[in-house]
Amino acid sequence: MGKPDNLIDHVLTFIQNERELYGDFLIDQSLQGQTDETGKAQQVHDLDPPSSNNSSQTVTEPQDTSYNEDEAKGSIKEHSPSSIYDRIDECDTLEALEQLCKEADVLRTDLEGTQLVFGVGNPEADLMLIGKAPGAEEDRQGEPFVGKAGQLLNDILAAINFDREDVYIANILKHRPPNNRNPKPEERKRSLPFLLRQIDLINPKLILSLGKVSAQTLLDKDSSLSSMRGQFHSFRNNYELLATYHPAALLRHAKWKRPTWEDVQLLRKRYDEVKGRP
Ligand code: URA
């Protein structure tokens, strides 16, 4: 057994991960016996004040609820004079952006010695997948989704006739957080302008966000995953974004496999439509 400090860190991380999956540990009789992930007891984060968006809704028209990047960059710049953020828009290629990310201490977490996990895949992909943050294996290899969750992700992609090489894969955070804890709101805020530039350089037609942290960050919502999944959202007026469960959640909770399967079938159908395939 490790030192007590480490043990406490592990317990806290475990609780945080459970919260991500289930929401806060409030006892709500109406939820008992329910098998879906619900946001009734949601994790509160400070990216954004909860709003009427929080109610679960049926979206018939895509709604643009995405992150206000000018506001985000503005508020970051206020705190960092001669900001590295000023250089993001000068990056005209993924290589230039990756180089900038290597220099960007603002992308680091409080875990020392991690390497940049920038992103991988087809730079011209019409489908981009966005997870939460690199884990231990991803940090070792410098590539997103190469651990157990990554193997399941490859299987999910194969089930809808995509090779991993067809798509582009990235994360909200580009460095591993300690003990795989959830990214903090300020870490997400600092990383987001880099990710948004990366998205624009790839310019995919569709985005699949994996897990609640990714969906909440990109859609700038505090909602449950169950209320965000299952429908396309207009993202920054330029992309269509579908949210689904994180593969790591599926490894632990088989009950979310079916809704995920429905989501990825919807994704494949929309992909074929936007590519003009019958
Ligand atoms: N989980 C993520 O969200 N991203 C990875 O790269 C690996 C696991």
PDB file of C-alpha atoms and ligand atoms in Angstrom:
ATOM      1  CA  MET A   1       0.000   0.000   0.000  1.00  0.00           C
ATOM      2  CA  GLY A   2       1.292   3.508  -0.816  1.00  0.00           C
ATOM      3  CA  LYS A   3       1.660   6.416   1.502  1.00  0.00           C
ATOM      4  CA  PRO A   4      -1.539   7.678   3.179  1.00  0.00           C
ATOM      5  CA  ASP A   5      -1.392  10.847   1.051  1.00  0.00           C
ATOM      6  CA  ASN A   6      -1.450   8.797  -2.129  1.00  0.00           C
ATOM      7  CA  LEU A   7      -4.277   6.713  -0.802  1.00  0.00           C
ATOM      8  CA  ILE A   8      -6.337   9.818  -0.122  1.00  0.00           C
ATOM      9  CA  ASP A   9      -5.569  11.095  -3.632  1.00  0.00           C
ATOM     10  CA  HIS A  10      -6.719   7.795  -5.072  1.00  0.00           C
ATOM     11  CA  VAL A  11      -9.925   7.804  -3.053  1.00  0.00           C
ATOM     12  CA  LEU A  12     -10.653  11.401  -4.076  1.00  0.00           C
ATOM     13  CA  THR A  13     -10.014  10.568  -7.709  1.00  0.00           C
ATOM     14  CA  PHE A  14     -12.248   7.532  -7.482  1.00  0.00           C
ATOM     15  CA  ILE A  15     -15.060   9.614  -5.984  1.00  0.00           C
ATOM     16  CA  GLN A  16     -14.600  12.276  -8.632  1.00  0.00           C
ATOM     17  CA  ASN A  17     -14.759   9.724 -11.423  1.00  0.00           C
ATOM     18  CA  GLU A  18     -17.896   8.215  -9.920  1.00  0.00           C
ATOM     19  CA  ARG A  19     -19.393  11.708  -9.738  1.00  0.00           C
ATOM     20  CA  GLU A  20     -18.676  12.205 -13.399  1.00  0.00           C
ATOM     21  CA  LEU A  21     -20.612   9.087 -14.189  1.00  0.00           C
ATOM     22  CA  TYR A  22     -23.477   9.457 -11.728  1.00  0.00           C
ATOM     23  CA  GLY A  23     -23.625  13.082 -10.670  1.00  0.00           C
ATOM     24  CA  ASP A  24     -23.376  14.135  -7.039  1.00  0.00           C
ATOM     25  CA  PHE A  25     -24.283  11.654  -4.369  1.00  0.00           C
ATOM     26  CA  LEU A  26     -27.659  13.074  -3.476  1.00  0.00           C
ATOM     27  CA  ILE A  27     -30.378  10.635  -2.537  1.00  0.00           C
ATOM     28  CA  ASP A  28     -33.321  11.181  -4.773  1.00  0.00           C
ATOM     29  CA  GLN A  29     -36.119   8.643  -4.368  1.00  0.00           C
ATOM     30  CA  SER A  30     -37.361   9.279  -7.871  1.00  0.00           C
ATOM     31  CA  LEU A  31     -34.089   8.076  -9.295  1.00  0.00           C
ATOM     32  CA  GLN A  32     -33.999   4.768  -7.495  1.00  0.00           C
ATOM     33  CA  GLY A  33     -34.017   1.831  -9.844  1.00  0.00           C
ATOM     34  CA  GLN A  34     -33.333   4.059 -12.813  1.00  0.00           C
ATOM     35  CA  THR A  35     -30.628   2.636 -15.000  1.00  0.00           C
ATOM     36  CA  ASP A  36     -29.626   5.638 -17.026  1.00  0.00           C
ATOM     37  CA  GLU A  37     -27.041   8.226 -16.172  1.00  0.00           C
ATOM     38  CA  THR A  38     -29.034  11.207 -15.016  1.00  0.00           C
ATOM     39  CA  GLY A  39     -28.142  14.748 -14.277  1.00  0.00           C
ATOM     40  CA  LYS A  40     -30.691  15.292 -11.517  1.00  0.00           C
ATOM     41  CA  ALA A  41     -27.829  15.604  -9.097  1.00  0.00           C
ATOM     42  CA  GLN A  42     -25.295  17.266 -11.231  1.00  0.00           C
ATOM     43  CA  GLN A  43     -21.726  18.062 -10.644  1.00  0.00           C
ATOM     44  CA  VAL A  44     -21.351  21.796 -10.343  1.00  0.00           C
ATOM     45  CA  HIS A  45     -18.494  23.401 -12.161  1.00  0.00           C
ATOM     46  CA  ASP A  46     -17.599  26.995 -12.702  1.00  0.00           C
ATOM     47  CA  LEU A  47     -17.199  27.156 -16.442  1.00  0.00           C
ATOM     48  CA  ASP A  48     -20.560  28.728 -16.691  1.00  0.00           C
ATOM     49  CA  PRO A  49     -23.541  29.484 -14.476  1.00  0.00           C
ATOM     50  CA  PRO A  50     -26.244  26.860 -14.854  1.00  0.00           C
ATOM     51  CA  SER A  51     -29.062  28.222 -16.938  1.00  0.00           C
ATOM     52  CA  SER A  52     -32.349  27.153 -18.423  1.00  0.00           C
ATOM     53  CA  ASN A  53     -30.212  25.005 -20.710  1.00  0.00           C
ATOM     54  CA  ASN A  54     -29.994  22.615 -17.843  1.00  0.00           C
ATOM     55  CA  SER A  55     -33.394  21.184 -18.330  1.00  0.00           C
ATOM     56  CA  SER A  56     -33.467  18.149 -20.521  1.00  0.00           C
ATOM     57  CA  GLN A  57     -34.854  19.148 -23.870  1.00  0.00           C
ATOM     58  CA  THR A  58     -35.845  17.731 -27.169  1.00  0.00           C
ATOM     59  CA  VAL A  59     -33.877  19.613 -29.771  1.00  0.00           C
ATOM     60  CA  THR A  60     -35.487  19.574 -33.145  1.00  0.00           C
ATOM     61  CA  GLU A  61     -33.292  22.258 -34.674  1.00  0.00           C
ATOM     62  CA  PRO A  62     -29.616  22.202 -33.778  1.00  0.00           C
ATOM     63  CA  GLN A  63     -28.968  24.900 -31.200  1.00  0.00           C
ATOM     64  CA  ASP A  64     -25.687  26.691 -30.934  1.00  0.00           C
ATOM     65  CA  THR A  65     -24.848  26.492 -27.275  1.00  0.00           C
ATOM     66  CA  SER A  66     -21.119  26.300 -27.693  1.00  0.00           C
ATOM     67  CA  TYR A  67     -18.380  27.961 -25.799  1.00  0.00           C
ATOM     68  CA  ASN A  68     -17.832  31.658 -26.377  1.00  0.00           C
ATOM     69  CA  GLU A  69     -14.188  31.507 -27.385  1.00  0.00           C
ATOM     70  CA  ASP A  70     -13.633  35.259 -27.633  1.00  0.00           C
ATOM     71  CA  GLU A  71     -14.869  35.626 -24.092  1.00  0.00           C
ATOM     72  CA  ALA A  72     -12.716  32.699 -23.023  1.00  0.00           C
ATOM     73  CA  LYS A  73      -9.566  34.005 -24.672  1.00  0.00           C
ATOM     74  CA  GLY A  74     -10.272  37.497 -23.375  1.00  0.00           C
ATOM     75  CA  SER A  75     -10.598  36.363 -19.796  1.00  0.00           C
ATOM     76  CA  ILE A  76      -7.441  34.261 -20.058  1.00  0.00           C
ATOM     77  CA  LYS A  77      -5.447  37.077 -21.606  1.00  0.00           C
ATOM     78  CA  GLU A  78      -6.366  39.392 -18.792  1.00  0.00           C
ATOM     79  CA  HIS A  79      -4.414  37.111 -16.535  1.00  0.00           C
ATOM     80  CA  SER A  80      -1.458  36.471 -18.799  1.00  0.00           C
ATOM     81  CA  PRO A  81       0.251  39.495 -20.326  1.00  0.00           C
ATOM     82  CA  SER A  82       2.019  38.921 -23.690  1.00  0.00           C
ATOM     83  CA  SER A  83      -0.013  35.817 -23.904  1.00  0.00           C
ATOM     84  CA  ILE A  84       0.797  32.636 -25.762  1.00  0.00           C
ATOM     85  CA  TYR A  85      -2.885  32.789 -26.700  1.00  0.00           C
ATOM     86  CA  ASP A  86      -2.073  35.624 -29.100  1.00  0.00           C
ATOM     87  CA  ARG A  87      -0.021  33.156 -31.120  1.00  0.00           C
ATOM     88  CA  ILE A  88      -2.720  30.535 -31.518  1.00  0.00           C
ATOM     89  CA  ASP A  89      -4.394  32.139 -34.503  1.00  0.00           C
ATOM     90  CA  GLU A  90      -1.015  32.537 -36.209  1.00  0.00           C
ATOM     91  CA  CYS A  91      -0.748  28.737 -36.391  1.00  0.00           C
ATOM     92  CA  ASP A  92      -1.785  27.845 -39.906  1.00  0.00           C
ATOM     93  CA  THR A  93      -0.900  24.189 -39.694  1.00  0.00           C
ATOM     94  CA  LEU A  94      -1.353  21.413 -37.158  1.00  0.00           C
ATOM     95  CA  GLU A  95       2.424  21.129 -36.933  1.00  0.00           C
ATOM     96  CA  ALA A  96       2.741  24.799 -35.971  1.00  0.00           C
ATOM     97  CA  LEU A  97      -0.018  24.420 -33.401  1.00  0.00           C
ATOM     98  CA  GLU A  98       1.603  21.292 -31.963  1.00  0.00           C
ATOM     99  CA  GLN A  99       4.865  23.180 -31.617  1.00  0.00           C
ATOM    100  CA  LEU A 100       3.085  26.002 -29.818  1.00  0.00           C
ATOM    101  CA  CYS A 101       1.383  23.475 -27.516  1.00  0.00           C
ATOM    102  CA  LYS A 102       4.815  22.059 -26.648  1.00  0.00           C
ATOM    103  CA  GLU A 103       5.858  25.511 -25.482  1.00  0.00           C
ATOM    104  CA  ALA A 104       2.637  26.193 -23.612  1.00  0.00           C
ATOM    105  CA  ASP A 105       3.024  25.719 -19.875  1.00  0.00           C
ATOM    106  CA  VAL A 106      -0.612  26.758 -19.555  1.00  0.00           C
ATOM    107  CA  LEU A 107      -1.526  23.335 -20.934  1.00  0.00           C
ATOM    108  CA  ARG A 108       0.258  21.479 -18.160  1.00  0.00           C
ATOM    109  CA  THR A 109      -1.516  20.021 -15.156  1.00  0.00           C
ATOM    110  CA  ASP A 110      -0.050  19.739 -11.686  1.00  0.00           C
ATOM    111  CA  LEU A 111       1.456  16.372 -12.591  1.00  0.00           C
ATOM    112  CA  GLU A 112       5.104  16.902 -13.392  1.00  0.00           C
ATOM    113  CA  GLY A 113       6.995  15.282 -16.241  1.00  0.00           C
ATOM    114  CA  THR A 114       4.059  14.567 -18.522  1.00  0.00           C
ATOM    115  CA  GLN A 115       4.402  14.744 -22.278  1.00  0.00           C
ATOM    116  CA  LEU A 116       2.132  16.531 -24.696  1.00  0.00           C
ATOM    117  CA  VAL A 117      -0.660  14.389 -26.124  1.00  0.00           C
ATOM    118  CA  PHE A 118      -1.630  16.596 -29.026  1.00  0.00           C
ATOM    119  CA  GLY A 119      -3.884  14.445 -31.175  1.00  0.00           C
ATOM    120  CA  VAL A 120      -3.691  11.741 -33.789  1.00  0.00           C
ATOM    121  CA  GLY A 121      -5.261  10.705 -37.043  1.00  0.00           C
ATOM    122  CA  ASN A 122      -6.202  11.999 -40.422  1.00  0.00           C
ATOM    123  CA  PRO A 123      -5.651  15.789 -40.495  1.00  0.00           C
ATOM    124  CA  GLU A 124      -8.320  16.033 -43.192  1.00  0.00           C
ATOM    125  CA  ALA A 125     -10.841  13.900 -41.342  1.00  0.00           C
ATOM    126  CA  ASP A 126     -14.517  14.710 -41.608  1.00  0.00           C
ATOM    127  CA  LEU A 127     -15.056  13.135 -38.207  1.00  0.00           C
ATOM    128  CA  MET A 128     -13.236  14.283 -35.092  1.00  0.00           C
ATOM    129  CA  LEU A 129     -13.488  12.542 -31.711  1.00  0.00           C
ATOM    130  CA  ILE A 130     -12.818  14.453 -28.517  1.00  0.00           C
ATOM    131  CA  GLY A 131     -12.250  12.799 -25.155  1.00  0.00           C
ATOM    132  CA  LYS A 132     -11.382  14.168 -21.762  1.00  0.00           C
ATOM    133  CA  ALA A 133      -7.679  13.909 -20.975  1.00  0.00           C
ATOM    134  CA  PRO A 134      -4.785  11.527 -21.508  1.00  0.00           C
ATOM    135  CA  GLY A 135      -4.312   8.695 -19.028  1.00  0.00           C
ATOM    136  CA  ALA A 136      -1.107   6.904 -18.078  1.00  0.00           C
ATOM    137  CA  GLU A 137      -0.748   4.907 -21.299  1.00  0.00           C
ATOM    138  CA  GLU A 138      -1.567   7.916 -23.460  1.00  0.00           C
ATOM    139  CA  ASP A 139       1.057   9.929 -21.586  1.00  0.00           C
ATOM    140  CA  ARG A 140       3.605   7.164 -22.124  1.00  0.00           C
ATOM    141  CA  GLN A 141       2.912   6.898 -25.850  1.00  0.00           C
ATOM    142  CA  GLY A 142       2.051  10.545 -26.543  1.00  0.00           C
ATOM    143  CA  GLU A 143      -1.142   9.470 -28.306  1.00  0.00           C
ATOM    144  CA  PRO A 144      -4.811   9.738 -27.265  1.00  0.00           C
ATOM    145  CA  PHE A 145      -6.905   6.660 -26.565  1.00  0.00           C
ATOM    146  CA  VAL A 146      -4.290   3.926 -26.668  1.00  0.00           C
ATOM    147  CA  GLY A 147      -5.167   2.239 -23.352  1.00  0.00           C
ATOM    148  CA  LYS A 148      -8.100  -0.055 -22.631  1.00  0.00           C
ATOM    149  CA  ALA A 149     -10.671   2.630 -23.376  1.00  0.00           C
ATOM    150  CA  GLY A 150      -8.851   3.260 -26.642  1.00  0.00           C
ATOM    151  CA  GLN A 151      -9.136  -0.388 -27.650  1.00  0.00           C
ATOM    152  CA  LEU A 152     -12.865  -0.246 -27.048  1.00  0.00           C
ATOM    153  CA  LEU A 153     -13.035   2.994 -29.014  1.00  0.00           C
ATOM    154  CA  ASN A 154     -11.313   1.258 -31.943  1.00  0.00           C
ATOM    155  CA  ASP A 155     -13.921  -1.541 -31.743  1.00  0.00           C
ATOM    156  CA  ILE A 156     -16.759   0.980 -31.679  1.00  0.00           C
ATOM    157  CA  LEU A 157     -15.318   2.722 -34.725  1.00  0.00           C
ATOM    158  CA  ALA A 158     -14.884  -0.594 -36.521  1.00  0.00           C
ATOM    159  CA  ALA A 159     -18.519  -1.476 -35.769  1.00  0.00           C
ATOM    160  CA  ILE A 160     -19.612   1.560 -37.786  1.00  0.00           C
ATOM    161  CA  ASN A 161     -17.031   0.952 -40.504  1.00  0.00           C
ATOM    162  CA  PHE A 162     -14.379   3.467 -39.573  1.00  0.00           C
ATOM    163  CA  ASP A 163     -10.707   2.755 -39.158  1.00  0.00           C
ATOM    164  CA  ARG A 164      -8.982   4.716 -36.449  1.00  0.00           C
ATOM    165  CA  GLU A 165      -6.831   6.223 -39.221  1.00  0.00           C
ATOM    166  CA  ASP A 166      -9.941   7.653 -40.933  1.00  0.00           C
ATOM    167  CA  VAL A 167     -10.768   9.988 -38.065  1.00  0.00           C
ATOM    168  CA  TYR A 168      -8.912  12.512 -35.923  1.00  0.00           C
ATOM    169  CA  ILE A 169      -8.768  12.020 -32.142  1.00  0.00           C
ATOM    170  CA  ALA A 170      -7.932  14.602 -29.485  1.00  0.00           C
ATOM    171  CA  ASN A 171      -8.792  15.484 -25.900  1.00  0.00           C
ATOM    172  CA  ILE A 172      -9.971  18.521 -23.976  1.00  0.00           C
ATOM    173  CA  LEU A 173      -6.682  18.457 -22.029  1.00  0.00           C
ATOM    174  CA  LYS A 174      -3.354  17.843 -23.701  1.00  0.00           C
ATOM    175  CA  HIS A 175      -1.538  16.685 -20.589  1.00  0.00           C
ATOM    176  CA  ARG A 176      -2.397  13.959 -18.122  1.00  0.00           C
ATOM    177  CA  PRO A 177      -3.938  15.065 -14.816  1.00  0.00           C
ATOM    178  CA  PRO A 178      -2.631  13.365 -11.662  1.00  0.00           C
ATOM    179  CA  ASN A 179      -4.332  10.067 -10.833  1.00  0.00           C
ATOM    180  CA  ASN A 180      -6.536  10.576 -13.878  1.00  0.00           C
ATOM    181  CA  ARG A 181      -8.708  13.000 -11.959  1.00  0.00           C
ATOM    182  CA  ASN A 182     -11.210  15.033 -13.893  1.00  0.00           C
ATOM    183  CA  PRO A 183      -9.834  18.161 -15.528  1.00  0.00           C
ATOM    184  CA  LYS A 184     -10.419  21.220 -13.405  1.00  0.00           C
ATOM    185  CA  PRO A 185     -12.561  24.007 -14.872  1.00  0.00           C
ATOM    186  CA  GLU A 186      -9.557  26.329 -15.106  1.00  0.00           C
ATOM    187  CA  GLU A 187      -7.527  23.615 -16.889  1.00  0.00           C
ATOM    188  CA  ARG A 188     -10.311  23.165 -19.421  1.00  0.00           C
ATOM    189  CA  LYS A 189     -10.537  26.903 -19.896  1.00  0.00           C
ATOM    190  CA  ARG A 190      -6.808  27.220 -20.503  1.00  0.00           C
ATOM    191  CA  SER A 191      -6.763  24.329 -22.988  1.00  0.00           C
ATOM    192  CA  LEU A 192      -9.857  25.138 -24.932  1.00  0.00           C
ATOM    193  CA  PRO A 193      -8.518  27.886 -27.247  1.00  0.00           C
ATOM    194  CA  PHE A 194      -5.807  25.476 -28.444  1.00  0.00           C
ATOM    195  CA  LEU A 195      -8.349  22.749 -29.070  1.00  0.00           C
ATOM    196  CA  LEU A 196     -10.693  25.113 -30.909  1.00  0.00           C
ATOM    197  CA  ARG A 197      -7.857  26.102 -33.234  1.00  0.00           C
ATOM    198  CA  GLN A 198      -7.047  22.434 -33.751  1.00  0.00           C
ATOM    199  CA  ILE A 199     -10.676  21.766 -34.651  1.00  0.00           C
ATOM    200  CA  ASP A 200     -10.663  24.653 -37.137  1.00  0.00           C
ATOM    201  CA  LEU A 201      -7.455  23.428 -38.773  1.00  0.00           C
ATOM    202  CA  ILE A 202      -8.936  19.964 -39.231  1.00  0.00           C
ATOM    203  CA  ASN A 203     -12.331  21.403 -40.113  1.00  0.00           C
ATOM    204  CA  PRO A 204     -14.308  18.190 -39.681  1.00  0.00           C
ATOM    205  CA  LYS A 205     -17.929  17.994 -40.664  1.00  0.00           C
ATOM    206  CA  LEU A 206     -18.886  16.100 -37.515  1.00  0.00           C
ATOM    207  CA  ILE A 207     -17.588  15.956 -33.960  1.00  0.00           C
ATOM    208  CA  LEU A 208     -18.215  13.132 -31.520  1.00  0.00           C
ATOM    209  CA  SER A 209     -17.596  14.133 -27.926  1.00  0.00           C
ATOM    210  CA  LEU A 210     -16.836  11.248 -25.607  1.00  0.00           C
ATOM    211  CA  GLY A 211     -18.132  11.523 -22.059  1.00  0.00           C
ATOM    212  CA  LYS A 212     -19.662  14.198 -19.932  1.00  0.00           C
ATOM    213  CA  VAL A 213     -16.575  16.351 -19.393  1.00  0.00           C
ATOM    214  CA  SER A 214     -16.004  16.677 -23.127  1.00  0.00           C
ATOM    215  CA  ALA A 215     -19.638  17.442 -23.925  1.00  0.00           C
ATOM    216  CA  GLN A 216     -20.034  19.897 -21.073  1.00  0.00           C
ATOM    217  CA  THR A 217     -16.848  21.727 -22.007  1.00  0.00           C
ATOM    218  CA  LEU A 218     -17.596  21.989 -25.714  1.00  0.00           C
ATOM    219  CA  LEU A 219     -21.274  22.788 -25.358  1.00  0.00           C
ATOM    220  CA  ASP A 220     -20.624  25.022 -22.358  1.00  0.00           C
ATOM    221  CA  LYS A 221     -23.404  23.355 -20.436  1.00  0.00           C
ATOM    222  CA  ASP A 222     -23.754  21.843 -17.032  1.00  0.00           C
ATOM    223  CA  SER A 223     -26.249  19.261 -18.198  1.00  0.00           C
ATOM    224  CA  SER A 224     -26.290  15.518 -17.750  1.00  0.00           C
ATOM    225  CA  LEU A 225     -24.877  13.417 -20.534  1.00  0.00           C
ATOM    226  CA  SER A 226     -28.190  11.663 -20.921  1.00  0.00           C
ATOM    227  CA  SER A 227     -29.824  14.975 -21.824  1.00  0.00           C
ATOM    228  CA  MET A 228     -27.073  15.989 -24.263  1.00  0.00           C
ATOM    229  CA  ARG A 229     -26.608  12.704 -26.135  1.00  0.00           C
ATOM    230  CA  GLY A 230     -28.815  11.354 -28.904  1.00  0.00           C
ATOM    231  CA  GLN A 231     -29.051  14.532 -30.970  1.00  0.00           C
ATOM    232  CA  PHE A 232     -26.761  16.736 -32.997  1.00  0.00           C
ATOM    233  CA  HIS A 233     -25.917  20.159 -31.621  1.00  0.00           C
ATOM    234  CA  SER A 234     -24.725  23.011 -33.766  1.00  0.00           C
ATOM    235  CA  PHE A 235     -21.229  23.800 -32.573  1.00  0.00           C
ATOM    236  CA  ARG A 236     -19.755  27.245 -33.205  1.00  0.00           C
ATOM    237  CA  ASN A 237     -22.111  27.614 -36.160  1.00  0.00           C
ATOM    238  CA  ASN A 238     -19.807  25.481 -38.217  1.00  0.00           C
ATOM    239  CA  TYR A 239     -19.852  21.922 -36.976  1.00  0.00           C
ATOM    240  CA  GLU A 240     -22.379  19.332 -35.903  1.00  0.00           C
ATOM    241  CA  LEU A 241     -21.589  17.778 -32.566  1.00  0.00           C
ATOM    242  CA  LEU A 242     -22.957  14.558 -31.140  1.00  0.00           C
ATOM    243  CA  ALA A 243     -22.256  13.604 -27.534  1.00  0.00           C
ATOM    244  CA  THR A 244     -22.093  10.039 -26.310  1.00  0.00           C
ATOM    245  CA  TYR A 245     -20.759   8.002 -23.392  1.00  0.00           C
ATOM    246  CA  HIS A 246     -17.056   7.671 -22.773  1.00  0.00           C
ATOM    247  CA  PRO A 247     -15.630   4.236 -23.660  1.00  0.00           C
ATOM    248  CA  ALA A 248     -14.134   3.990 -20.145  1.00  0.00           C
ATOM    249  CA  ALA A 249     -17.663   4.347 -18.744  1.00  0.00           C
ATOM    250  CA  LEU A 250     -18.831   1.512 -21.004  1.00  0.00           C
ATOM    251  CA  LEU A 251     -16.122  -0.750 -19.628  1.00  0.00           C
ATOM    252  CA  ARG A 252     -17.643  -0.332 -16.195  1.00  0.00           C
ATOM    253  CA  HIS A 253     -21.324   0.053 -17.005  1.00  0.00           C
ATOM    254  CA  ALA A 254     -22.676  -2.227 -19.709  1.00  0.00           C
ATOM    255  CA  LYS A 255     -26.094  -0.541 -19.507  1.00  0.00           C
ATOM    256  CA  TRP A 256     -24.744   2.416 -21.483  1.00  0.00           C
ATOM    257  CA  LYS A 257     -23.676   0.268 -24.412  1.00  0.00           C
ATOM    258  CA  ARG A 258     -27.095   0.350 -26.032  1.00  0.00           C
ATOM    259  CA  PRO A 259     -27.514   4.162 -26.026  1.00  0.00           C
ATOM    260  CA  THR A 260     -23.931   4.453 -27.254  1.00  0.00           C
ATOM    261  CA  TRP A 261     -24.693   2.033 -30.050  1.00  0.00           C
ATOM    262  CA  GLU A 262     -27.717   4.140 -30.997  1.00  0.00           C
ATOM    263  CA  ASP A 263     -25.575   7.280 -30.958  1.00  0.00           C
ATOM    264  CA  VAL A 264     -22.834   5.896 -33.160  1.00  0.00           C
ATOM    265  CA  GLN A 265     -25.341   4.538 -35.649  1.00  0.00           C
ATOM    266  CA  LEU A 266     -26.854   8.026 -35.829  1.00  0.00           C
ATOM    267  CA  LEU A 267     -23.343   9.353 -36.323  1.00  0.00           C
ATOM    268  CA  ARG A 268     -22.631   6.973 -39.197  1.00  0.00           C
ATOM    269  CA  LYS A 269     -25.943   7.839 -40.852  1.00  0.00           C
ATOM    270  CA  ARG A 270     -25.265  11.577 -40.621  1.00  0.00           C
ATOM    271  CA  TYR A 271     -21.698  11.080 -41.825  1.00  0.00           C
ATOM    272  CA  ASP A 272     -22.939   9.319 -44.950  1.00  0.00           C
ATOM    273  CA  GLU A 273     -25.518  12.066 -45.482  1.00  0.00           C
ATOM    274  CA  VAL A 274     -23.020  14.900 -45.256  1.00  0.00           C
ATOM    275  CA  LYS A 275     -20.637  13.002 -47.540  1.00  0.00           C
ATOM    276  CA  GLY A 276     -23.494  12.642 -50.034  1.00  0.00           C
ATOM    277  CA  ARG A 277     -23.571   8.884 -49.816  1.00  0.00           C
ATOM    278  CA  PRO A 278     -26.863   7.049 -50.189  1.00  0.00           C
TER     279      PRO A 278
HETATM  280  N1  URA B   1      -9.647   8.863 -21.919  1.00  0.00           N
HETATM  281  C1  URA B   1      -9.704  10.038 -22.581  1.00  0.00           C
HETATM  282  O1  URA B   1     -10.629  10.805 -22.403  1.00  0.00           O
HETATM  283  N2  URA B   1      -8.746  10.320 -23.439  1.00  0.00           N
HETATM  284  C2  URA B   1      -7.729   9.506 -23.677  1.00  0.00           C
HETATM  285  O2  URA B   1      -6.893   9.852 -24.487  1.00  0.00           O
HETATM  286  C3  URA B   1      -7.694   8.288 -22.992  1.00  0.00           C
HETATM  287  C4  URA B   1      -8.647   7.987 -22.119  1.00  0.00           C
END
